[in-house]
Coordinates of C-alpha atoms in Angstrom, one line a residue:
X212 CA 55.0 65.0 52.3
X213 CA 51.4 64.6 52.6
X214 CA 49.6 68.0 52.5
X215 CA 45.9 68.6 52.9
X216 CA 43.7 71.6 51.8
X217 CA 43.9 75.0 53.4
X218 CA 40.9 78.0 53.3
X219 CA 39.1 76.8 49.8
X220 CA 35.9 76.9 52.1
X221 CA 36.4 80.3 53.2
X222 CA 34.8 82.2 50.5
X223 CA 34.4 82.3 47.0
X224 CA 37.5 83.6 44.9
X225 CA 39.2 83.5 48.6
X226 CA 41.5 80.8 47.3
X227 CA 41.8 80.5 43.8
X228 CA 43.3 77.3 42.2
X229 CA 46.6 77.9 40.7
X230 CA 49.8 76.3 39.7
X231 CA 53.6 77.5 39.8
X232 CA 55.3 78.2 37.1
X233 CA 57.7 75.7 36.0
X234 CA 61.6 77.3 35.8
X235 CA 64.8 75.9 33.5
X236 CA 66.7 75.3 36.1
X237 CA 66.3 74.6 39.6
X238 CA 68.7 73.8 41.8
X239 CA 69.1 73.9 45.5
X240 CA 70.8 76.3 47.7
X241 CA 69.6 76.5 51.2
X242 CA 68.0 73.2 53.3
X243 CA 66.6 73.6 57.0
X244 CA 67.0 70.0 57.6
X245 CA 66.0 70.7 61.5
X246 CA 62.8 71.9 60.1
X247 CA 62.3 69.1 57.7
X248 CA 62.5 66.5 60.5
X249 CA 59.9 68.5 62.7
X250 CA 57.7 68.0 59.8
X251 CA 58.3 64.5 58.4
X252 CA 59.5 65.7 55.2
X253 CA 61.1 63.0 53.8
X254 CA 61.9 64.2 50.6
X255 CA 65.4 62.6 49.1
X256 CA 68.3 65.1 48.3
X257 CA 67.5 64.3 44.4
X258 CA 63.9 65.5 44.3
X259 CA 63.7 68.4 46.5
X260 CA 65.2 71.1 43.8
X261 CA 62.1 69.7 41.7
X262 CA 59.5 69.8 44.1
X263 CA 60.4 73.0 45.9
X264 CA 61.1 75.0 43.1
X265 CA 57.5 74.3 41.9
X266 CA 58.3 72.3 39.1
X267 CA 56.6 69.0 40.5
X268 CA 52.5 69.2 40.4
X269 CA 51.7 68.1 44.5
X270 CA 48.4 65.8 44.9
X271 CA 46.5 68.4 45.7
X272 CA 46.2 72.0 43.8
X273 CA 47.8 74.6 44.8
X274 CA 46.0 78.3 45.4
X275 CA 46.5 81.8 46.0
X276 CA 44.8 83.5 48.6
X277 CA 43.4 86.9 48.7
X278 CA 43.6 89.2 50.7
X279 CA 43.3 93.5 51.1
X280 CA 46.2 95.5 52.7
X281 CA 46.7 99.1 54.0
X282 CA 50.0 99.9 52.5
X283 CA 51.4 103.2 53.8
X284 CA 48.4 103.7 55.0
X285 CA 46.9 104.2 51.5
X286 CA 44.1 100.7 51.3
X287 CA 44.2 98.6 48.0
X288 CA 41.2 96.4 47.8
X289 CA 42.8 93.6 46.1
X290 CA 46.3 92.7 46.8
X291 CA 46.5 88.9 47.1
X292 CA 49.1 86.3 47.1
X293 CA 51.1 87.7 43.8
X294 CA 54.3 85.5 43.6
X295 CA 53.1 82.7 46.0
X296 CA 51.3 79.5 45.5
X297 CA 50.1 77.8 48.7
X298 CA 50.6 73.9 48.4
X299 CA 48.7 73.1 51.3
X300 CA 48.8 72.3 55.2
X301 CA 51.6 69.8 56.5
X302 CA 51.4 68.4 60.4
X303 CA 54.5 69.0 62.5
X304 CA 55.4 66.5 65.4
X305 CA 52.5 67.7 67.3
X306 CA 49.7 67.3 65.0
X307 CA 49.2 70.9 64.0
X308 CA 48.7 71.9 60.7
X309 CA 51.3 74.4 59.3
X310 CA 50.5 76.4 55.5
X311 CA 53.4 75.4 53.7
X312 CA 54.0 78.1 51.0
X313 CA 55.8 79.0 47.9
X314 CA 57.5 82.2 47.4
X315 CA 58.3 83.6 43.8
X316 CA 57.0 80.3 42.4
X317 CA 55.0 82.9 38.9
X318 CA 52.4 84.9 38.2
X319 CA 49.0 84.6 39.8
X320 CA 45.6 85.7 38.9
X321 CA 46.7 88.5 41.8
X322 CA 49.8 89.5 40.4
X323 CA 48.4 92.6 38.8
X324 CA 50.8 92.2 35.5
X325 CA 54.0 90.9 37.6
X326 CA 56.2 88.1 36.7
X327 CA 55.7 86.3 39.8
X328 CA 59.2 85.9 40.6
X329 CA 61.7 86.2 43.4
X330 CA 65.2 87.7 43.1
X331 CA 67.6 85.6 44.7
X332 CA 68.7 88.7 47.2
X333 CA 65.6 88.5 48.9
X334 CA 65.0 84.9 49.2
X335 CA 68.6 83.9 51.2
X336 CA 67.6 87.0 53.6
X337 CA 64.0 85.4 54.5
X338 CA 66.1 82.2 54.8
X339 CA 68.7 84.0 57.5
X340 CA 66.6 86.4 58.9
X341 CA 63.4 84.2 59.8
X342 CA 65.7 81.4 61.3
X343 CA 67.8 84.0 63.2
X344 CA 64.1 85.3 64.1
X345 CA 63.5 81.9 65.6
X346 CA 66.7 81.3 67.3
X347 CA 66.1 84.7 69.2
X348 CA 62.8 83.2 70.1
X349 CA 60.4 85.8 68.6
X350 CA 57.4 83.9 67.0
X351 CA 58.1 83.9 63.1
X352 CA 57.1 82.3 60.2
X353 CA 60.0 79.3 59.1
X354 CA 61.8 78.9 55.9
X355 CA 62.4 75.6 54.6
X356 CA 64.2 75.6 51.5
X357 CA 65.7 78.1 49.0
X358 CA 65.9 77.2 45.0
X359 CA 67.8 78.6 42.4
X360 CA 65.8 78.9 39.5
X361 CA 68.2 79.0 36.7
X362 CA 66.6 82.1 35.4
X363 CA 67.1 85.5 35.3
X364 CA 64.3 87.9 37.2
X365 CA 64.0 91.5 35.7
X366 CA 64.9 93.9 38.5
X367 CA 67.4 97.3 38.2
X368 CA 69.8 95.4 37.5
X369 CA 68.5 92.0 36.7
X370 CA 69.2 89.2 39.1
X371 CA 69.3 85.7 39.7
X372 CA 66.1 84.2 40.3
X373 CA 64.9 82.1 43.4
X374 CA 62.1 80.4 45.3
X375 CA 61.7 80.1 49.0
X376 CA 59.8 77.4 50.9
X377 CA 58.1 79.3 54.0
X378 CA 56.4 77.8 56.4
X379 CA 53.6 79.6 58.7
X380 CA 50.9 78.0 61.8
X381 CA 48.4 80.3 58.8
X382 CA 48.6 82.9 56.6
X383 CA 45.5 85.0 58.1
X384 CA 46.0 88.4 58.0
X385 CA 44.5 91.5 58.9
X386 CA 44.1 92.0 55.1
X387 CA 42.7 88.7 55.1
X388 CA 39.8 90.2 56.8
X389 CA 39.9 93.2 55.2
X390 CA 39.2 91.6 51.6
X391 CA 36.2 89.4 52.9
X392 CA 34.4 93.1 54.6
X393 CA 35.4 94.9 51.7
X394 CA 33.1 92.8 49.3
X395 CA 30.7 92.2 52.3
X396 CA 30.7 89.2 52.7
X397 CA 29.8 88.5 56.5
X398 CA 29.5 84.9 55.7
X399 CA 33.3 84.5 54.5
X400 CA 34.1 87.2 57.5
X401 CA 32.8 84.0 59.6
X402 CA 34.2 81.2 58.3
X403 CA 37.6 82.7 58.2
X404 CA 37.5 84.3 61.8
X405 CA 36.4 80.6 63.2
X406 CA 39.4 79.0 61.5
X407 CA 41.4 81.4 62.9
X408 CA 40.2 81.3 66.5
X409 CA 40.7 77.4 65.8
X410 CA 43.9 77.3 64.7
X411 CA 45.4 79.7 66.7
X412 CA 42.6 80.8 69.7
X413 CA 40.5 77.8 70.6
X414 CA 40.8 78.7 74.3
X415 CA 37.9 81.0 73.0
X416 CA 34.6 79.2 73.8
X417 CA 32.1 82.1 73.7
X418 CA 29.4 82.5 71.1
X419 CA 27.8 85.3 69.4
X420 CA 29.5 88.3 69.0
X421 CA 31.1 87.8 72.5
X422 CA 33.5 85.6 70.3
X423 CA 34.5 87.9 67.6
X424 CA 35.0 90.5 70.2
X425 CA 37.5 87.7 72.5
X426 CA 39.5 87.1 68.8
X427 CA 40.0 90.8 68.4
X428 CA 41.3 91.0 72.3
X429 CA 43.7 87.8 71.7
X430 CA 44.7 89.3 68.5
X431 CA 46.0 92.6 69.8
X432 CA 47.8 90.8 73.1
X433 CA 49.6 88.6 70.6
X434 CA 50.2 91.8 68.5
X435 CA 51.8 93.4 71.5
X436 CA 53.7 90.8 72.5
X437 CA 55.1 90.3 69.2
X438 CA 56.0 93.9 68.5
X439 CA 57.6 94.4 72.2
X440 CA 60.0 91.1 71.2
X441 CA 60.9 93.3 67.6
X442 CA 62.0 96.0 70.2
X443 CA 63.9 93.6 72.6
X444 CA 66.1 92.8 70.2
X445 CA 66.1 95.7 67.6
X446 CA 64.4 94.8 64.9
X447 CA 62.8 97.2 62.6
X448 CA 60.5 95.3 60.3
X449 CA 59.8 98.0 57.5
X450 CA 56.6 97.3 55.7
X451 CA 54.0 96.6 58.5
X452 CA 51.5 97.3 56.3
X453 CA 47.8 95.4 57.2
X454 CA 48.8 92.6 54.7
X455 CA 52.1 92.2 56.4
X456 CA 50.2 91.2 59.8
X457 CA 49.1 87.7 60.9
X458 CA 46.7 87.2 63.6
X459 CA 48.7 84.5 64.8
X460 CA 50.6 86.9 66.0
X461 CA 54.1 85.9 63.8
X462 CA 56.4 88.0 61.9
X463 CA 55.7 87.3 58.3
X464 CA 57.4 89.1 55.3
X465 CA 61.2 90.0 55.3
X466 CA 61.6 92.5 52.5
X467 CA 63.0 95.6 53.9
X468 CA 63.6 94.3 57.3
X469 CA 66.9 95.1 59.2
X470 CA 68.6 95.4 62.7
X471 CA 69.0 98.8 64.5
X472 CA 72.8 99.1 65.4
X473 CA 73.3 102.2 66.9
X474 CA 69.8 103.4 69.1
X475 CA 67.7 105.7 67.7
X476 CA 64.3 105.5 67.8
X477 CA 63.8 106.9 64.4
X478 CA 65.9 104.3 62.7
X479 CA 64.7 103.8 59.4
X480 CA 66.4 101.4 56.9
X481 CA 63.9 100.7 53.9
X482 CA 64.0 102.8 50.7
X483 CA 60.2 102.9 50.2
X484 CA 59.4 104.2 54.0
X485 CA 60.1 108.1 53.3
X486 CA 58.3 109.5 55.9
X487 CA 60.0 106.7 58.7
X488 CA 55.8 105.7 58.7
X489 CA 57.4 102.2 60.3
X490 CA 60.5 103.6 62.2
X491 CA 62.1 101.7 65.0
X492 CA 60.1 103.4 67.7
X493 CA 56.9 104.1 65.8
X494 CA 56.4 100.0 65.7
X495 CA 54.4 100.3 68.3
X496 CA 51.7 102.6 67.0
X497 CA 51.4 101.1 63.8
X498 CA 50.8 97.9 65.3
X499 CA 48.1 99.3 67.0
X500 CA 46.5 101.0 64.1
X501 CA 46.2 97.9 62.2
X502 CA 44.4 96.1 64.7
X503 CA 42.3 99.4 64.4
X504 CA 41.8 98.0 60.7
X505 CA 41.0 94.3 61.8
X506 CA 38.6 95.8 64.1
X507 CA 36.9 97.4 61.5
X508 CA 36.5 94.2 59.4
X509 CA 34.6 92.7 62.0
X510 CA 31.9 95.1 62.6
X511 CA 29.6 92.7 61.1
X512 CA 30.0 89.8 63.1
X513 CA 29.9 92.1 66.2
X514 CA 26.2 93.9 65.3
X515 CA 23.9 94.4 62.5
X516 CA 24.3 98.0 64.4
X517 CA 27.4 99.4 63.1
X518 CA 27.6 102.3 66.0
X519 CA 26.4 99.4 68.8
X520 CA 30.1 97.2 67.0
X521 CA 32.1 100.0 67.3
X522 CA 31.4 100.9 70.8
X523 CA 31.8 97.2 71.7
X524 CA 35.3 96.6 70.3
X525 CA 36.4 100.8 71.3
X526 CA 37.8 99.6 75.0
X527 CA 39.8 96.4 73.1
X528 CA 41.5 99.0 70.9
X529 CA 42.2 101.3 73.6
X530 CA 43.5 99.1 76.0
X531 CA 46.3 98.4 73.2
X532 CA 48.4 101.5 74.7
X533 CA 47.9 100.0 78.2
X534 CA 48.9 96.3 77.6
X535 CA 51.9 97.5 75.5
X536 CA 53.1 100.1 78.1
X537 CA 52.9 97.3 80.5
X538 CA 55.0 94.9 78.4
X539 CA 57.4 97.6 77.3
X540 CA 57.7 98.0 81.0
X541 CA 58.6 94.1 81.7
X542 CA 61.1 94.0 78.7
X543 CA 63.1 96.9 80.1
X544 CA 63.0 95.8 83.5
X545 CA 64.4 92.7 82.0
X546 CA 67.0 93.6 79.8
X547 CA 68.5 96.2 82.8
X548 CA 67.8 92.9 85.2
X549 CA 65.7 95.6 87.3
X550 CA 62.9 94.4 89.5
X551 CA 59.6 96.0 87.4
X552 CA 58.3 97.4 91.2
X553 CA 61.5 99.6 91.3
X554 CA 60.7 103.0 91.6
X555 CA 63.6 104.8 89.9
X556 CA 63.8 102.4 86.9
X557 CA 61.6 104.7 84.8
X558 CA 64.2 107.4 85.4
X559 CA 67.1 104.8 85.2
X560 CA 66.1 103.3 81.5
X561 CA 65.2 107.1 80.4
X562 CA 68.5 108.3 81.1
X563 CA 70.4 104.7 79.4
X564 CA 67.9 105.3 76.3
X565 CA 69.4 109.0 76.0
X566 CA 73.3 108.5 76.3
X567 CA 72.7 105.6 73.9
X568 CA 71.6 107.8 71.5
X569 CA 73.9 110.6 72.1
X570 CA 76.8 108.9 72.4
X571 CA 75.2 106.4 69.1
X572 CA 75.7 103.0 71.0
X573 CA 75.5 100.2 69.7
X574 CA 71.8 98.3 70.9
X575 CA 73.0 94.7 71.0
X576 CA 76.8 95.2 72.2
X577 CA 75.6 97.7 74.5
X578 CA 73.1 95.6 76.7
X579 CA 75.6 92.6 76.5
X580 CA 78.3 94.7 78.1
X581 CA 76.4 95.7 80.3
X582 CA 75.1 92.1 81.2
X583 CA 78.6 91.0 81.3
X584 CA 79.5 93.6 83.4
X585 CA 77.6 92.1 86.5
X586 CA 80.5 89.0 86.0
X587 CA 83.2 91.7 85.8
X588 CA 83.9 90.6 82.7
X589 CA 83.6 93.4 80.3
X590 CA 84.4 96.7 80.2
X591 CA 80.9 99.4 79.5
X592 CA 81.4 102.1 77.6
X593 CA 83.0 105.3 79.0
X594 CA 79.7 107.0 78.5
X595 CA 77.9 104.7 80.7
X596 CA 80.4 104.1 84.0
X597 CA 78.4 107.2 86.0
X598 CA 75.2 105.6 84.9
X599 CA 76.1 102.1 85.6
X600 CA 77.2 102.9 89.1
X601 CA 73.8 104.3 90.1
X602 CA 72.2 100.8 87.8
X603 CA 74.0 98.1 89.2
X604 CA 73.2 99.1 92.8
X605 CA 69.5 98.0 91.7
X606 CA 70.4 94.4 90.6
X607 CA 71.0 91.8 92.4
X608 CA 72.2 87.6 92.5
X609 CA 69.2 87.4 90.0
X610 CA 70.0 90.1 87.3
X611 CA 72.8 88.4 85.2
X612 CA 70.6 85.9 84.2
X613 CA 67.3 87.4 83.8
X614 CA 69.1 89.6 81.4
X615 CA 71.6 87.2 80.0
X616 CA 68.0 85.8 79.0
X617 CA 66.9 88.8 77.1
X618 CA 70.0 90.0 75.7
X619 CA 71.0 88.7 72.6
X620 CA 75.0 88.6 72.3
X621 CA 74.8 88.2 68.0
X622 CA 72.1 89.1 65.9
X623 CA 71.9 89.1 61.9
X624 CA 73.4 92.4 61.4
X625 CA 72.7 94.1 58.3
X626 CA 76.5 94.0 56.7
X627 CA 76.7 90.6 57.3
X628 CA 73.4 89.8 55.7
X629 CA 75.0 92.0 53.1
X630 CA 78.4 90.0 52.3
X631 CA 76.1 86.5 52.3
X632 CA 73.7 87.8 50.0
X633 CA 76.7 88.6 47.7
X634 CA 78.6 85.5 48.2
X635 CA 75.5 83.8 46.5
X636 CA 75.1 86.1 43.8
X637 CA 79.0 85.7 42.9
X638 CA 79.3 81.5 43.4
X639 CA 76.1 80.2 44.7
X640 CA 76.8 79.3 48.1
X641 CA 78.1 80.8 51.5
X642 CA 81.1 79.8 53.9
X643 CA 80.2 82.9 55.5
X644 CA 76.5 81.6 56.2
X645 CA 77.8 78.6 57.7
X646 CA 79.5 80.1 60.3
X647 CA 77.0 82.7 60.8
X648 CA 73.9 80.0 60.9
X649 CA 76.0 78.1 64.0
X650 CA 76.6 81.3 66.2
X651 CA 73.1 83.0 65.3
X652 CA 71.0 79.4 66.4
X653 CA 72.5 80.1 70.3
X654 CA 72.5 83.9 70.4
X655 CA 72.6 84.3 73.7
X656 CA 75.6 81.8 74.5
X657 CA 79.3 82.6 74.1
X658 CA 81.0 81.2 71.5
X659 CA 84.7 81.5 69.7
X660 CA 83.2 83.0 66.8
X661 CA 81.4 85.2 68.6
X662 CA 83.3 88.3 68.1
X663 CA 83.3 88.0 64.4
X664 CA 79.7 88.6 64.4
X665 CA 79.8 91.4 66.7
X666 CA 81.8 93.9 64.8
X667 CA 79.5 96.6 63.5
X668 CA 80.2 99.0 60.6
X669 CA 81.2 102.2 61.3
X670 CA 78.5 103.8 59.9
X671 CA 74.7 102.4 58.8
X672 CA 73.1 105.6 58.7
X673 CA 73.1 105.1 54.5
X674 CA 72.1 101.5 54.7
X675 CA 69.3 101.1 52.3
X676 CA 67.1 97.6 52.3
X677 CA 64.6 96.8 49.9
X678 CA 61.5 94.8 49.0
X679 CA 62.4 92.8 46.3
X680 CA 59.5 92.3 44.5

């Protein structure tokens, strides 16, 4: 595994050197061996408990990176990389470097009196949800490997320690930004906002400020993008705090994530989120508010003018409700198989959206009956045969597969992230996984065990998820 040095030119105190913390213990739980031969990782079986748990110094040293974050809305200067040690950069089998990352791996000089640590909860969810994420195809940081530490981490109740491998194309955040304008410096601003238009931009060619201003416009389109894909498939992220957001555009961070079963646009799952700040349906406007925050980060490299910046970047933030109305548009039109120049389908997806929610509809099973339904295959809902007589006279030879396209038929529903999460904690593996892991890496194809993972509880309106730091 041969790792070079990420972001130690950014800035001063941007990337401080530090080491994990070795644990008793390790052992290994969870492998993506499909990601490991993307990336060359040759690692034997042996040695990867060792070296993935932290326990084995790499060539290089390893940092943690700082960065700001708006969380809740209320801004925290210094956040940082608190239970994470970055190991470096590792080329996938296209030559592009990828931040390989430790997660839970001890204290850092950001952990603000923290142990550092991961519970193992927390770890086997980024494992299944970030893979699931990828099998859906919604742009997502990866997970490589999952290590038992041997060690208890003190929670309420305590738990069994963990570390995850993740992988991400960066780790530049909004907050990233946010930490560099805070302590003004413009110089650090620069540095990181070029790596990041190299990395993940370098269609952008213009100079001056003209190039800070096409970042923030790429930024936001990916932001869009990526938050219209959550909604797709009904995903409620539930910490999108700035320090929670990449530029790159990926979803990063899988604390108190979960899956909406039944519509509602004000599904809220995470115990911290009491005011539903990062709802389902509020996604949207959150997103957009944080590239608010990104844009205020740049101001310097825009004009030594502050009111002259603002003005500049003002039409890229408002054209956020535009591009994402547009999107939201095309994703609708999609999943109902609808051309996006029909006239009624406004009224049409209204009126679906509504007896969802009042007769509490399952999201996913919903749109795959109704997909299904276009084969004669499946049966809609009582609630829905009035409306689907008036849809399906829209569709037409082209509609099953546009939305058998962007209608998932499993997705990593919250009880059964629930029943692997405790078959770990009781023996330290998961049949369940297994099975789930085959089904969930061709969501959209039919399989036996399909219908095992399409059972939904009863009732989620109590489900609670968590952050697990």
């Amino acid at each position: 595994m041969k790792l070079v040095p990420r972001y130690t030119d950014i800035a001063e105190n941007f990337a401080i050197e530090d080491f994990p913390a070795s644990v008793a213990s390790p052992q290994l739980l969870l492998w993506n061996d499909g990601l490991a031969k993307q990336f060359n990782i040759n690692v034997a079986d042996d040695l990867r408990a060792n070296i993935f748990s932290g326990n084995e110094q790499q060539a290089i040293p390893a940092v943690a990176l700082g960065y700001s974050g708006h969380q809740f809305g209320h801004f925290s200067p210094r956040l940082g990389d608190g239970r994470a040690h970055l190991l470096g950069a590792i080329s996938d089998d296209e030559n592009q470097l990828w931040d390989i990352q430790l997660k839970g791996s001890g204290a850092t000089p950001y952990s603000r009196g923290g142990d550092g640590r991961c519970a193992l909860g927390p770890a086997i969810r980024e494992y299944v949800m970030s893979e699931a994420m990828h099998a859906l195809g919604i742009k997502t940081t990866r997970c490589l490997a999952v290590v038992g530490s041997g060690e208890t981490v003190y929670r309420n109740p305590p738990q069994a320690g963990a570390i995850v491998t993740r992988l991400a194309t960066s780790h530049i955040r909004v907050g990233s930004f946010q930490y560099l304008a805070t302590q003004g410096d413009v110089e650090g601003l620069k540095n990181l906002a070029d790596l990041a238009i190299e990395r993940h931009y370098p269609e952008i060619t213009d100079t001056g400020s003209q190039r800070y201003l096409a970042f923030l416009g790429a930024v936001i389109k990916n932001q869009v993008k990526l938050v219209v894909s959550w909604m797709r498939v009904g995903f409620i992220h539930g910490v999108m705090n700035t320090d929670n957001t990449l530029v790159s555009g990926e979803t990063i961070d899988y604390g108190p994530c979960a899956m909406m079963n039944n519509f509602d646009f004000d599904t809220v799952f995470s115990s911290i989120d009491k005011q539903g700040r990062y709802a389902f349906g509020n996604q949207p406007n959150i997103a957009n508010w944080n590239c608010a925050r990104l844009a205020e980060s740049l101001i310097p490299l825009i004009s030594d003018d502050d009111e002259q910046a603002v003005s500049l970047m003002t039409p890229f933030i408002n054209s956020f409700a535009e591009q994402f109305n547009a999107e939201f548009t095309a994703m609708w039109a999609q999943k109902l198989g609808l051309n996006e120049s029909c006239n009624s389908s406004g009224e049409l997806i209204a009126e679906l959206l509504t007896l969802l929610k009042d007769n509490q509809l399952d999201y996913t099973n919903t749109f795959d009956a109704l997909t299904e339904s276009l084969k004669g295959e499946t049966v809609v809902p009582e609630s829905l045969i009035e409306w689907r007589s008036k849809w399906v006279s829209l569709t037409d030879d082209n509609s099953y597969e546009v939305m058998r396209a962007a209608n998932p038929r499993v997705i990593p529903r919250n009880h059964v992230i629930e029943k692997i999460i405790a078959e770990y904690n009781a023996a330290g593996s998961s049949e369940l996984l297994q099975r789930f892991i085959e089904v969930a890496g061709s969501p959209y194809s039919d399989s036996e065990q399909l219908p095992e993972f399409q059972a939904t509880p009863r009732n989620d309106n109590d489900y609670q998820t968590f952050c697990g730091t």
